[in-house]
mmCIF file of C-alpha atoms in Angstrom:
data_model
loop_
_atom_site.group_PDB
_atom_site.id
_atom_site.type_symbol
_atom_site.label_atom_id
_atom_site.label_comp_id
_atom_site.label_asym_id
_atom_site.label_seq_id
_atom_site.Cartn_x
_atom_site.Cartn_y
_atom_site.Cartn_z
ATOM 1 C CA MET A 1 63.609 -50.367 18.190
ATOM 2 C CA THR A 2 67.001 -50.923 19.188
ATOM 3 C CA GLY A 3 67.194 -53.616 21.824
ATOM 4 C CA SER A 4 68.674 -54.266 25.222
ATOM 5 C CA ARG A 5 71.457 -55.486 26.555
ATOM 6 C CA GLU A 6 69.637 -58.416 28.058
ATOM 7 C CA HIS A 7 67.032 -58.726 25.079
ATOM 8 C CA GLN A 8 70.357 -59.071 22.015
ATOM 9 C CA GLU A 9 71.901 -61.332 24.613
ATOM 10 C CA TYR A 10 68.212 -62.964 24.381
ATOM 11 C CA LEU A 11 67.954 -63.896 21.479
ATOM 12 C CA LEU A 12 71.601 -65.281 20.794
ATOM 13 C CA ARG A 13 70.804 -67.596 23.216
ATOM 14 C CA LEU A 14 67.286 -68.696 21.338
ATOM 15 C CA ALA A 15 69.546 -68.897 18.017
ATOM 16 C CA ASP A 16 72.058 -70.458 19.010
ATOM 17 C CA ASN A 17 70.129 -73.906 20.236
ATOM 18 C CA PRO A 18 69.388 -75.025 17.191
ATOM 19 C CA LEU A 19 72.227 -73.938 14.928
ATOM 20 C CA VAL A 20 74.748 -76.319 16.992
ATOM 21 C CA LEU A 21 71.961 -78.977 17.736
ATOM 22 C CA GLY A 22 71.241 -78.180 13.025
ATOM 23 C CA GLN A 23 74.449 -78.984 12.622
ATOM 24 C CA ARG A 24 75.226 -82.486 14.680
ATOM 25 C CA LEU A 25 72.194 -82.999 13.253
ATOM 26 C CA ALA A 26 73.632 -82.684 10.065
ATOM 27 C CA GLU A 27 75.936 -85.518 10.549
ATOM 28 C CA TRP A 28 74.013 -87.925 9.763
ATOM 29 C CA CYS A 29 73.458 -87.510 6.556
ATOM 30 C CA GLY A 30 74.107 -89.943 4.486
ATOM 31 C CA HIS A 31 75.532 -92.647 7.710
ATOM 32 C CA GLY A 32 70.980 -92.364 8.701
ATOM 33 C CA PRO A 33 70.794 -96.129 9.783
ATOM 34 C CA ALA A 34 67.291 -96.305 7.003
ATOM 35 C CA LEU A 35 66.867 -93.667 4.137
ATOM 36 C CA GLU A 36 63.472 -92.548 5.711
ATOM 37 C CA GLU A 37 64.789 -91.354 8.943
ATOM 38 C CA ASP A 38 68.012 -90.171 7.177
ATOM 39 C CA LEU A 39 65.414 -87.999 6.018
ATOM 40 C CA ALA A 40 64.011 -87.278 8.771
ATOM 41 C CA LEU A 41 67.002 -86.391 10.378
ATOM 42 C CA THR A 42 67.986 -84.235 7.987
ATOM 43 C CA ASN A 43 64.426 -82.510 7.317
ATOM 44 C CA VAL A 44 64.513 -81.533 11.349
ATOM 45 C CA ALA A 45 68.150 -79.881 11.185
ATOM 46 C CA LEU A 46 67.004 -77.671 8.301
ATOM 47 C CA ASP A 47 64.635 -76.841 10.916
ATOM 48 C CA LEU A 48 66.532 -76.247 13.079
ATOM 49 C CA ILE A 49 69.460 -73.765 11.079
ATOM 50 C CA GLY A 50 65.894 -72.171 9.934
ATOM 51 C CA GLN A 51 64.603 -70.965 13.802
ATOM 52 C CA ALA A 52 68.312 -69.672 13.981
ATOM 53 C CA ARG A 53 68.516 -68.849 11.158
ATOM 54 C CA LEU A 54 65.695 -66.116 11.766
ATOM 55 C CA MET A 55 66.773 -65.285 15.242
ATOM 56 C CA TYR A 56 69.862 -64.441 13.743
ATOM 57 C CA SER A 57 68.727 -61.680 11.221
ATOM 58 C CA HIS A 58 65.970 -60.485 14.308
ATOM 59 C CA ALA A 59 69.018 -59.959 16.327
ATOM 60 C CA GLY A 60 71.316 -58.392 14.299
ATOM 61 C CA ARG A 61 68.392 -55.688 12.391
ATOM 62 C CA LEU A 62 68.563 -54.991 16.795
ATOM 63 C CA GLU A 63 71.400 -55.021 17.100
ATOM 64 C CA GLY A 64 71.991 -51.956 14.572
ATOM 65 C CA LYS A 65 75.492 -52.920 13.857
ATOM 66 C CA GLY A 66 75.235 -54.584 10.599
ATOM 67 C CA ARG A 67 76.207 -57.622 11.693
ATOM 68 C CA ASP A 68 73.722 -60.548 9.600
ATOM 69 C CA GLU A 69 73.262 -64.208 10.132
ATOM 70 C CA ASP A 70 76.296 -65.299 8.775
ATOM 71 C CA ALA A 71 78.171 -62.625 10.723
ATOM 72 C CA PHE A 72 76.956 -64.448 13.917
ATOM 73 C CA ALA A 73 77.170 -67.717 13.137
ATOM 74 C CA PHE A 74 80.324 -68.309 11.134
ATOM 75 C CA LEU A 75 82.584 -65.260 12.980
ATOM 76 C CA ARG A 76 81.854 -66.067 16.472
ATOM 77 C CA ASP A 77 84.939 -67.656 18.481
ATOM 78 C CA ALA A 78 83.228 -70.649 20.952
ATOM 79 C CA GLY A 79 82.950 -68.518 24.539
ATOM 80 C CA GLU A 80 80.749 -66.351 22.669
ATOM 81 C CA PHE A 81 77.850 -68.828 22.104
ATOM 82 C CA ARG A 82 74.993 -69.968 24.321
ATOM 83 C CA ASN A 83 74.169 -72.561 23.577
ATOM 84 C CA PHE A 84 73.071 -74.858 25.998
ATOM 85 C CA THR A 85 76.160 -77.911 26.328
ATOM 86 C CA MET A 86 73.859 -81.062 25.094
ATOM 87 C CA LEU A 87 73.337 -79.963 22.059
ATOM 88 C CA GLU A 88 77.299 -79.766 21.079
ATOM 89 C CA LEU A 89 78.040 -83.134 22.311
ATOM 90 C CA PRO A 90 78.740 -85.651 19.764
ATOM 91 C CA ASN A 91 75.952 -88.116 17.592
ATOM 92 C CA ALA A 92 77.514 -91.050 19.921
ATOM 93 C CA GLY A 93 76.858 -89.427 23.441
ATOM 94 C CA PRO A 94 79.017 -87.365 25.863
ATOM 95 C CA ASN A 95 81.377 -90.017 27.061
ATOM 96 C CA ALA A 96 82.295 -90.997 22.522
ATOM 97 C CA GLY A 97 85.415 -88.845 20.917
ATOM 98 C CA GLY A 98 85.227 -86.508 18.143
ATOM 99 C CA ALA A 99 85.209 -89.300 15.288
ATOM 100 C CA ALA A 100 82.848 -91.529 16.660
ATOM 101 C CA GLU A 101 80.420 -93.655 15.119
ATOM 102 C CA GLY A 102 75.949 -91.404 15.480
ATOM 103 C CA ASP A 103 74.821 -93.786 18.641
ATOM 104 C CA TYR A 104 70.596 -93.070 17.161
ATOM 105 C CA GLY A 105 69.860 -93.963 20.860
ATOM 106 C CA VAL A 106 71.518 -90.306 21.631
ATOM 107 C CA THR A 107 70.085 -88.751 18.931
ATOM 108 C CA ILE A 108 66.672 -89.211 18.764
ATOM 109 C CA VAL A 109 67.190 -89.159 23.226
ATOM 110 C CA ARG A 110 68.199 -85.789 22.494
ATOM 111 C CA ASN A 111 65.916 -84.962 19.940
ATOM 112 C CA LEU A 112 62.713 -85.460 22.999
ATOM 113 C CA LEU A 113 64.420 -83.423 25.397
ATOM 114 C CA PHE A 114 65.509 -80.258 24.381
ATOM 115 C CA SER A 115 62.593 -80.373 21.334
ATOM 116 C CA SER A 116 59.966 -81.224 24.572
ATOM 117 C CA PHE A 117 61.907 -78.102 26.580
ATOM 118 C CA GLN A 118 61.668 -76.231 22.886
ATOM 119 C CA LEU A 119 58.172 -76.615 22.968
ATOM 120 C CA LEU A 120 57.175 -74.558 25.304
ATOM 121 C CA GLN A 121 59.132 -71.626 24.539
ATOM 122 C CA TRP A 122 57.928 -71.411 21.790
ATOM 123 C CA GLU A 123 54.995 -71.879 23.039
ATOM 124 C CA ALA A 124 54.987 -69.304 25.463
ATOM 125 C CA LEU A 125 56.766 -66.719 23.187
ATOM 126 C CA ALA A 126 53.954 -66.693 20.777
ATOM 127 C CA ARG A 127 52.916 -64.088 24.157
ATOM 128 C CA SER A 128 55.773 -62.084 23.365
ATOM 129 C CA THR A 129 55.296 -58.378 23.033
ATOM 130 C CA ASP A 130 58.597 -58.762 20.787
ATOM 131 C CA GLU A 131 55.997 -58.745 17.375
ATOM 132 C CA SER A 132 59.213 -60.234 15.519
ATOM 133 C CA LEU A 133 59.720 -63.115 18.170
ATOM 134 C CA ALA A 134 56.887 -64.099 18.391
ATOM 135 C CA ALA A 135 55.941 -64.729 15.116
ATOM 136 C CA ILE A 136 59.039 -66.617 14.249
ATOM 137 C CA ALA A 137 57.786 -68.186 18.348
ATOM 138 C CA VAL A 138 54.837 -69.370 16.126
ATOM 139 C CA LYS A 139 55.714 -70.571 13.175
ATOM 140 C CA SER A 140 58.718 -72.473 15.054
ATOM 141 C CA VAL A 141 56.372 -73.958 17.387
ATOM 142 C CA LYS A 142 54.558 -76.667 13.802
ATOM 143 C CA GLU A 143 58.308 -77.855 13.360
ATOM 144 C CA THR A 144 59.384 -78.456 16.867
ATOM 145 C CA ARG A 145 55.458 -80.464 17.908
ATOM 146 C CA TYR A 146 57.072 -82.288 15.323
ATOM 147 C CA HIS A 147 59.973 -82.952 16.010
ATOM 148 C CA VAL A 148 58.607 -84.195 19.725
ATOM 149 C CA HIS A 149 56.563 -86.727 18.150
ATOM 150 C CA HIS A 150 58.862 -88.229 16.343
ATOM 151 C CA ALA A 151 61.596 -88.459 19.024
ATOM 152 C CA ALA A 152 58.228 -89.479 21.070
ATOM 153 C CA GLU A 153 58.075 -92.278 18.801
ATOM 154 C CA TRP A 154 61.544 -93.561 17.989
ATOM 155 C CA THR A 155 61.759 -93.936 22.157
ATOM 156 C CA ILE A 156 59.200 -96.128 22.541
ATOM 157 C CA ARG A 157 60.225 -98.051 20.298
ATOM 158 C CA LEU A 158 63.673 -98.390 21.678
ATOM 159 C CA GLY A 159 62.783 -98.166 24.792
ATOM 160 C CA ASP A 160 59.614 -100.759 24.650
ATOM 161 C CA GLY A 161 61.715 -103.072 21.758
ATOM 162 C CA THR A 162 64.272 -105.476 22.310
ATOM 163 C CA GLU A 163 66.620 -105.993 24.563
ATOM 164 C CA LEU A 164 69.580 -104.480 22.941
ATOM 165 C CA SER A 165 67.615 -101.522 21.862
ATOM 166 C CA HIS A 166 66.266 -101.088 25.546
ATOM 167 C CA ALA A 167 69.887 -101.612 27.092
ATOM 168 C CA ARG A 168 71.082 -98.606 24.318
ATOM 169 C CA VAL A 169 68.649 -96.024 24.786
ATOM 170 C CA GLU A 170 68.964 -96.718 28.664
ATOM 171 C CA GLN A 171 72.725 -96.082 28.535
ATOM 172 C CA ALA A 172 71.213 -92.955 26.351
ATOM 173 C CA LEU A 173 69.779 -91.658 29.399
ATOM 174 C CA ALA A 174 71.653 -91.709 32.031
ATOM 175 C CA GLY A 175 74.588 -89.872 30.164
ATOM 176 C CA LEU A 176 72.290 -87.116 28.122
ATOM 177 C CA TRP A 177 69.820 -86.276 30.737
ATOM 178 C CA PRO A 178 72.225 -84.508 33.600
ATOM 179 C CA TYR A 179 72.862 -81.617 30.527
ATOM 180 C CA ALA A 180 68.733 -81.217 30.927
ATOM 181 C CA ALA A 181 69.252 -79.313 33.814
ATOM 182 C CA GLU A 182 70.807 -75.838 32.705
ATOM 183 C CA PHE A 183 67.963 -75.762 30.852
ATOM 184 C CA PHE A 184 65.461 -74.664 32.968
ATOM 185 C CA ALA A 185 68.248 -72.102 34.877
ATOM 186 C CA ALA A 186 66.433 -69.149 35.164
ATOM 187 C CA ASP A 187 69.602 -65.741 35.523
ATOM 188 C CA THR A 188 68.785 -62.274 36.130
ATOM 189 C CA VAL A 189 68.519 -61.632 31.773
ATOM 190 C CA ASP A 190 65.886 -64.604 31.481
ATOM 191 C CA ARG A 191 64.334 -62.356 33.895
ATOM 192 C CA ALA A 192 64.104 -58.728 32.477
ATOM 193 C CA MET A 193 62.783 -60.370 28.960
ATOM 194 C CA ALA A 194 60.244 -62.172 31.869
ATOM 195 C CA ASP A 195 59.216 -59.066 33.401
ATOM 196 C CA ALA A 196 59.598 -56.950 29.661
ATOM 197 C CA GLY A 197 56.709 -59.295 28.252
ATOM 198 C CA ILE A 198 59.449 -60.311 25.317
ATOM 199 C CA GLY A 199 60.367 -63.854 27.136
ATOM 200 C CA VAL A 200 59.490 -66.152 29.307
ATOM 201 C CA ASP A 201 61.341 -66.985 32.681
ATOM 202 C CA PRO A 202 62.761 -71.325 31.894
ATOM 203 C CA SER A 203 62.199 -72.282 35.674
ATOM 204 C CA VAL A 204 58.589 -71.870 34.948
ATOM 205 C CA LEU A 205 58.531 -74.614 32.201
ATOM 206 C CA GLU A 206 60.299 -77.104 34.408
ATOM 207 C CA SER A 207 56.910 -78.802 36.131
ATOM 208 C CA SER A 208 55.323 -78.633 32.143
ATOM 209 C CA TRP A 209 58.353 -80.339 30.773
ATOM 210 C CA ARG A 210 59.325 -83.425 33.844
ATOM 211 C CA ALA A 211 55.206 -84.472 32.873
ATOM 212 C CA SER A 212 55.307 -84.165 29.378
ATOM 213 C CA VAL A 213 58.854 -85.955 28.772
ATOM 214 C CA LEU A 214 57.815 -88.575 31.679
ATOM 215 C CA ASP A 215 54.804 -90.212 29.985
ATOM 216 C CA VAL A 216 57.304 -90.378 27.076
ATOM 217 C CA LEU A 217 59.587 -92.522 28.880
ATOM 218 C CA SER A 218 57.132 -94.470 30.982
ATOM 219 C CA ALA A 219 55.575 -95.593 27.898
ATOM 220 C CA ALA A 220 59.012 -96.763 26.356
ATOM 221 C CA THR A 221 59.404 -98.958 30.093
ATOM 222 C CA LEU A 222 62.353 -96.424 30.814
ATOM 223 C CA VAL A 223 63.011 -94.562 34.377
ATOM 224 C CA GLU A 224 63.793 -91.180 34.945
ATOM 225 C CA PRO A 225 67.823 -91.129 35.908
ATOM 226 C CA LYS A 226 68.835 -89.226 39.074
ATOM 227 C CA GLU A 227 69.929 -86.052 39.245
ATOM 228 C CA ALA A 228 72.146 -84.981 38.536
ATOM 229 C CA ARG A 229 75.174 -83.083 40.924
ATOM 230 C CA VAL A 230 76.629 -81.404 37.821
ATOM 231 C CA ARG A 231 75.282 -79.268 36.487
ATOM 232 C CA SER A 232 76.680 -77.814 32.360
ATOM 233 C CA ARG A 233 76.978 -74.126 31.935
ATOM 234 C CA GLY A 234 76.828 -73.495 27.800
ATOM 235 C CA LYS A 235 74.066 -71.042 28.537
ATOM 236 C CA PHE A 236 76.464 -69.161 29.437
ATOM 237 C CA GLY A 237 79.546 -69.608 27.274
ATOM 238 C CA VAL A 238 81.277 -72.383 29.633
ATOM 239 C CA HIS A 239 81.445 -75.382 26.315
ATOM 240 C CA SER A 240 82.578 -78.343 26.639
ATOM 241 C CA GLU A 241 85.650 -79.753 24.784
ATOM 242 C CA HIS A 242 83.315 -80.862 22.143
ATOM 243 C CA LEU A 243 81.616 -77.124 20.543
ATOM 244 C CA GLY A 244 85.330 -76.199 19.496
ATOM 245 C CA PHE A 245 85.362 -79.160 16.685
ATOM 246 C CA VAL A 246 81.698 -78.343 15.914
ATOM 247 C CA LEU A 247 82.474 -75.357 15.146
ATOM 248 C CA ALA A 248 85.932 -75.420 13.238
ATOM 249 C CA GLU A 249 84.837 -77.627 10.853
ATOM 250 C CA MET A 250 81.244 -75.302 10.173
ATOM 251 C CA GLN A 251 82.440 -71.902 10.465
ATOM 252 C CA PHE A 252 85.727 -73.079 8.390
ATOM 253 C CA LEU A 253 85.170 -71.731 4.784
ATOM 254 C CA GLN A 254 83.295 -68.430 6.425
ATOM 255 C CA ARG A 255 86.990 -68.045 7.805
ATOM 256 C CA ALA A 256 89.124 -69.109 4.887
ATOM 257 C CA TYR A 257 87.208 -67.238 2.218
ATOM 258 C CA PRO A 258 85.945 -63.475 4.624
ATOM 259 C CA GLY A 259 82.927 -62.333 2.855
ATOM 260 C CA GLY A 260 83.444 -65.810 0.051
ATOM 261 C CA GLN A 261 79.987 -66.434 -2.452
ATOM 262 C CA TRP A 262 78.589 -69.084 -4.387
ATOM 263 C CA MET B 1 70.294 -105.509 11.048
ATOM 264 C CA THR B 2 66.949 -105.600 11.683
ATOM 265 C CA THR B 3 65.739 -103.052 9.076
ATOM 266 C CA MET B 4 65.747 -105.931 6.474
ATOM 267 C CA ASP B 5 62.812 -106.984 8.656
ATOM 268 C CA TRP B 6 60.608 -104.022 8.442
ATOM 269 C CA PRO B 7 57.312 -104.867 6.066
ATOM 270 C CA LEU B 8 56.943 -102.257 2.466
ATOM 271 C CA TYR B 9 54.305 -100.474 2.703
ATOM 272 C CA GLU B 10 52.857 -97.745 -0.396
ATOM 273 C CA VAL B 11 52.869 -94.843 0.178
ATOM 274 C CA PHE B 12 49.946 -92.740 -1.624
ATOM 275 C CA ILE B 13 49.560 -88.548 -1.002
ATOM 276 C CA ARG B 14 45.943 -86.691 -1.996
ATOM 277 C CA SER B 15 47.699 -83.049 -3.234
ATOM 278 C CA LYS B 16 44.421 -80.492 -1.554
ATOM 279 C CA GLN B 17 41.335 -80.856 -0.348
ATOM 280 C CA GLY B 18 39.001 -82.961 -2.744
ATOM 281 C CA LEU B 19 41.862 -84.643 -5.672
ATOM 282 C CA ASP B 20 41.960 -88.421 -4.374
ATOM 283 C CA HIS B 21 44.841 -89.968 -2.948
ATOM 284 C CA LYS B 22 47.707 -91.508 -5.312
ATOM 285 C CA HIS B 23 49.666 -94.004 -5.324
ATOM 286 C CA CYS B 24 53.347 -91.710 -5.395
ATOM 287 C CA GLY B 25 55.505 -94.867 -3.638
ATOM 288 C CA SER B 26 56.735 -96.996 -1.334
ATOM 289 C CA LEU B 27 58.316 -97.538 1.625
ATOM 290 C CA HIS B 28 59.623 -99.770 4.851
ATOM 291 C CA ALA B 29 59.287 -98.431 7.753
ATOM 292 C CA ALA B 30 59.073 -101.211 11.281
ATOM 293 C CA ASP B 31 54.628 -100.578 11.995
ATOM 294 C CA ASP B 32 51.888 -98.131 10.378
ATOM 295 C CA ASN B 33 52.150 -95.607 13.209
ATOM 296 C CA MET B 34 56.629 -94.972 11.534
ATOM 297 C CA ALA B 35 55.250 -95.483 8.100
ATOM 298 C CA LEU B 36 52.873 -92.494 8.456
ATOM 299 C CA ARG B 37 55.783 -90.172 9.679
ATOM 300 C CA MET B 38 58.353 -91.341 6.978
ATOM 301 C CA ALA B 39 56.246 -90.434 3.947
ATOM 302 C CA ARG B 40 55.404 -87.611 5.455
ATOM 303 C CA ASP B 41 59.305 -87.468 5.745
ATOM 304 C CA VAL B 42 60.141 -88.137 2.511
ATOM 305 C CA TYR B 43 56.908 -88.220 0.144
ATOM 306 C CA THR B 44 55.653 -84.308 1.128
ATOM 307 C CA ARG B 45 59.386 -82.502 1.581
ATOM 308 C CA ARG B 46 57.872 -79.764 -1.787
ATOM 309 C CA GLN B 47 54.333 -78.993 -0.464
ATOM 310 C CA GLU B 48 53.148 -82.838 -2.617
ATOM 311 C CA GLY B 49 50.356 -83.271 -0.173
ATOM 312 C CA VAL B 50 47.935 -82.657 2.350
ATOM 313 C CA SER B 51 46.896 -85.910 3.810
ATOM 314 C CA ILE B 52 48.649 -89.326 4.034
ATOM 315 C CA TRP B 53 47.491 -92.984 3.167
ATOM 316 C CA VAL B 54 50.376 -95.884 4.033
ATOM 317 C CA VAL B 55 49.018 -99.512 2.766
ATOM 318 C CA PRO B 56 51.017 -102.262 3.544
ATOM 319 C CA SER B 57 52.324 -103.560 0.437
ATOM 320 C CA VAL B 58 50.462 -107.818 1.765
ATOM 321 C CA ALA B 59 47.188 -105.546 1.876
ATOM 322 C CA ILE B 60 46.769 -105.024 -2.176
ATOM 323 C CA THR B 61 45.951 -107.467 -4.094
ATOM 324 C CA ALA B 62 47.656 -107.122 -7.982
ATOM 325 C CA SER B 63 46.254 -108.016 -11.729
ATOM 326 C CA ASP B 64 49.026 -110.177 -13.120
ATOM 327 C CA PRO B 65 50.745 -107.913 -16.023
ATOM 328 C CA GLU B 66 50.711 -111.326 -17.136
ATOM 329 C CA CYS B 67 47.615 -111.804 -18.233
ATOM 330 C CA LYS B 68 46.638 -108.318 -19.053
ATOM 331 C CA ASP B 69 45.414 -109.085 -22.824
ATOM 332 C CA GLU B 70 42.743 -111.462 -21.523
ATOM 333 C CA MET B 71 41.801 -108.387 -18.200
ATOM 334 C CA PHE B 72 41.688 -105.408 -20.786
ATOM 335 C CA ASP B 73 41.806 -106.139 -24.603
ATOM 336 C CA PRO B 74 38.020 -107.221 -24.736
ATOM 337 C CA ALA B 75 36.671 -104.077 -23.761
ATOM 338 C CA ALA B 76 38.059 -102.272 -26.262
ATOM 339 C CA ASP B 77 35.324 -103.202 -29.422
ATOM 340 C CA LYS B 78 32.730 -102.547 -27.482
ATOM 341 C CA ILE B 79 32.165 -98.862 -28.655
ATOM 342 C CA TYR B 80 28.284 -98.522 -26.654
ATOM 343 C CA ARG B 81 29.673 -98.255 -23.036
ATOM 344 C CA HIS B 82 32.849 -96.024 -23.391
ATOM 345 C CA PRO B 83 31.611 -92.599 -22.894
ATOM 346 C CA THR B 84 33.744 -90.630 -24.968
ATOM 347 C CA PHE B 85 30.320 -89.784 -27.287
ATOM 348 C CA TYR B 86 29.413 -86.687 -25.859
ATOM 349 C CA LYS B 87 31.023 -83.259 -25.238
ATOM 350 C CA LEU B 88 31.561 -82.486 -21.386
ATOM 351 C CA PRO B 89 31.689 -78.504 -20.235
ATOM 352 C CA ASP B 90 35.290 -77.034 -20.036
ATOM 353 C CA GLU B 91 34.322 -76.585 -16.007
ATOM 354 C CA VAL B 92 34.484 -80.498 -15.625
ATOM 355 C CA ASP B 93 36.694 -81.875 -18.103
ATOM 356 C CA HIS B 94 39.562 -82.373 -16.678
ATOM 357 C CA MET B 95 38.362 -86.358 -15.981
#
């Protein structure tokens, strides 16, 4: 089965998100606030990278031009990536410089917002007419369910914690919330895929997402931030200045030693 | 940072249905549910088990190593109590 252009595009969107977030979470390796959280975050990162790998391999086979998972991950430029802008932001937050130390509140809230969305997506995609995609979704939904629970428990403890933890996670939420609107912006690709039974139109997931996220926020004594007036467009290849740095670090080795193996 | 305030928990994992939970280590966590999550992240990465128990270390009362002579040596010469004089069938002989 060779996929249509829309099918390819749709799969790459599904793959780029976990790859970029996985790469950001991996930056916590060795720097976690506690050993157990170091392991937790890198476990989440490995789950996400695994999801990306499966999706890229599927996209490569569908494309039929011999591109494998490495080609998609390491040899595309920033403008070809389809990840949400939220996921490429520094761990220290949207306004941080590249070298700033990671902020745990930002990391946890981002995981909560994105994983809650991804969970709904996987649950819907388990019914995809694209059998490989459905199989990936069935496997991934268990991992993502854990990601949501982990992020939710931490959000609740940080939000309903000390004055300092509450203030910091509130700030993290305010900084990230505007970037979530992009998750639900459906375009012709989404609608074509939904019509074909291959994909899910993300706009139909918004109300469930809000319900589950607001549930967690209220247990965390956090208030929903005001709606954003500007929408990010990473899904359409229009990225922040941060993605270039993420990819430079991730892709350097493959590009410096093309085809290198060890 | 206040991770120093996190109490210590002992972690027990059951490797598969029907066996007993075995002690596999300890960790610091903010509370019981976090201890469970952390035990999953730290101690089950390589498919070590299907069930986790976490117990606050303060809940465990342990025998004093200094007293092990008086606690355990007297049992050694009471051979009429030892279960060593019959052969178990192979099917159950893993005790």
